[in-house]
């Protein structure tokens, strides 16, 4: 199986995978749960699956990439999760946290809260967080001191109301809600197996597979059943506990913080902790589950599986995360400034007069480029944030005019100048070509494109919505071909080697598969393996 399944465990002190440290103080209610060095049942099954004949799948379209009619072709945000436990205003705090994570998903939002009687209540809908909870009565339906929330951009499953998370389900041990950030790379294989065993699915989302795996797991303690099904960054809520889970490779971010009143908070990014006055404590480590019991606010930690090589998504630093977040232990704005400085060292623009960013994500890279090259930095493009999605217009000419709703040139900065335009990434090339035309129409003498990441040549398998490889312009053309298509005077990307040098000894801890095609985990369709099948049939 791929990295999206994990080891079955038990909660007894004698378990080889979950052991409370003998020195843990009994009065603080904080317990350390340590990994066993012995291979788990999952590890044995994983080894068997690796030895079995399997066909690696790299589908032509990994995710249902879509783009606005205005041609904005940045990779789409995957999702964001947020959870609070131990605060009487949990759902309101969750609402604020989701507002801060809105950039990670704009299709739908939802919150599930646990009330004083342990009943889970849910409000989910399509739309922005502010739209979903515009009516105060909706938050009023979510009393209690524990809540989890989700903002969604669909990378697996259609964009429909029934796919909006958190999912809430009832099964033989009670109610369970789940919010998921990431993709199950073996989703279809798992779903096929579960359906063959009689499972009925209500959605087309891969997250529902997690609920079915928990429901069908033979491990009685909920912690063990979660370990059977964990995938990427997850928050689970029950009547009396909140579980935070991160996959063994650490692809997607998940952090833990604490409010002044002792409430524990989990979030995809630290910027949401800052908003609600929660102090950042640490990352949820790859392969770890953190359990908070709302009855006494005790916190327990457990390992899911023996550690894998960390492979955190480098695109979180390049584009997805907000610049005021700390992600994977690094301040995002500092990483982006470093990309810009390195880009200026590798690919200077000697004839340029001014450096401008493509707003908003190119800002800090452009600032770093300007600082390293000694050029003037100016805001030469203004992004209009209120135009919304550009739907189909009567003609191509009208659609082209709609681009100016989102990006408008500042003529006084651009006219007669040789301009360096810094963007964070280049995917299909449609946005860049339109930006070049805008700048030339505004009187730019020269337009030099500088991209603060390597060429995107591979689709993402791990929760980022990217086009098929045939649509990736850098996969179809060489550098000169891309330059001619875009229409700029010069074009340069940050090299992969230079990107690695920025991270130094940590470079191997980041997934760069979209640049290198070096996929840490491939989706597979394994041949029947008795040990693997028995995990579901025992």
PDB file of C-alpha atoms in Angstrom, residues 347-354 414 416-421 426 432-433 435-441 443-451 479-493:
ATOM      1  CA  UNK A 347      19.835  35.063 -13.910  1.00  0.00           C
ATOM      2  CA  UNK A 348      20.395  38.819 -13.600  1.00  0.00           C
ATOM      3  CA  UNK A 349      18.747  41.255 -15.986  1.00  0.00           C
ATOM      4  CA  UNK A 350      21.580  43.670 -16.740  1.00  0.00           C
ATOM      5  CA  UNK A 351      19.533  46.066 -18.891  1.00  0.00           C
ATOM      6  CA  UNK A 352      16.575  46.342 -16.514  1.00  0.00           C
ATOM      7  CA  UNK A 353      15.417  49.544 -14.815  1.00  0.00           C
ATOM      8  CA  UNK A 354      12.848  48.269 -12.346  1.00  0.00           C
ATOM      9  CA  UNK A 414       6.219  50.825 -16.533  1.00  0.00           C
ATOM     10  CA  UNK A 416       9.491  53.486 -21.247  1.00  0.00           C
ATOM     11  CA  UNK A 417      11.172  51.126 -18.772  1.00  0.00           C
ATOM     12  CA  UNK A 418      12.928  47.805 -19.055  1.00  0.00           C
ATOM     13  CA  UNK A 419      10.949  45.759 -16.550  1.00  0.00           C
ATOM     14  CA  UNK A 420      11.798  42.586 -14.634  1.00  0.00           C
ATOM     15  CA  UNK A 421       8.585  40.756 -13.726  1.00  0.00           C
ATOM     16  CA  UNK A 426       4.763  29.169 -14.427  1.00  0.00           C
ATOM     17  CA  UNK A 432       2.343  35.049 -18.040  1.00  0.00           C
ATOM     18  CA  UNK A 433       1.598  35.708 -21.702  1.00  0.00           C
ATOM     19  CA  UNK A 435       0.887  39.866 -18.256  1.00  0.00           C
ATOM     20  CA  UNK A 436       3.541  40.425 -20.912  1.00  0.00           C
ATOM     21  CA  UNK A 437       0.905  41.877 -23.263  1.00  0.00           C
ATOM     22  CA  UNK A 438      -0.433  44.132 -20.495  1.00  0.00           C
ATOM     23  CA  UNK A 439       3.037  45.503 -19.814  1.00  0.00           C
ATOM     24  CA  UNK A 440       3.837  46.096 -23.469  1.00  0.00           C
ATOM     25  CA  UNK A 441       0.512  47.857 -23.941  1.00  0.00           C
ATOM     26  CA  UNK A 443       4.611  51.136 -22.731  1.00  0.00           C
ATOM     27  CA  UNK A 444       7.278  48.798 -21.337  1.00  0.00           C
ATOM     28  CA  UNK A 445      10.449  48.947 -23.441  1.00  0.00           C
ATOM     29  CA  UNK A 446      11.520  45.436 -22.443  1.00  0.00           C
ATOM     30  CA  UNK A 447       9.873  42.684 -20.399  1.00  0.00           C
ATOM     31  CA  UNK A 448      12.084  40.150 -18.625  1.00  0.00           C
ATOM     32  CA  UNK A 449      10.267  37.293 -16.888  1.00  0.00           C
ATOM     33  CA  UNK A 450      11.906  35.729 -13.850  1.00  0.00           C
ATOM     34  CA  UNK A 451      10.281  32.720 -12.151  1.00  0.00           C
ATOM     35  CA  UNK A 479      13.229  27.394 -22.418  1.00  0.00           C
ATOM     36  CA  UNK A 480      13.382  29.268 -25.705  1.00  0.00           C
ATOM     37  CA  UNK A 481      10.076  27.805 -26.826  1.00  0.00           C
ATOM     38  CA  UNK A 482       8.419  28.935 -23.612  1.00  0.00           C
ATOM     39  CA  UNK A 483       9.935  32.413 -23.972  1.00  0.00           C
ATOM     40  CA  UNK A 484       8.632  32.797 -27.511  1.00  0.00           C
ATOM     41  CA  UNK A 485       5.171  31.576 -26.510  1.00  0.00           C
ATOM     42  CA  UNK A 486       4.967  34.026 -23.628  1.00  0.00           C
ATOM     43  CA  UNK A 487       6.404  36.848 -25.720  1.00  0.00           C
ATOM     44  CA  UNK A 488       8.928  38.248 -23.231  1.00  0.00           C
ATOM     45  CA  UNK A 489      12.424  39.471 -24.076  1.00  0.00           C
ATOM     46  CA  UNK A 490      14.104  37.039 -21.693  1.00  0.00           C
ATOM     47  CA  UNK A 491      12.976  34.254 -19.394  1.00  0.00           C
ATOM     48  CA  UNK A 492      14.704  32.441 -16.547  1.00  0.00           C
ATOM     49  CA  UNK A 493      13.668  30.024 -13.820  1.00  0.00           C
TER      50      UNK A 493
END
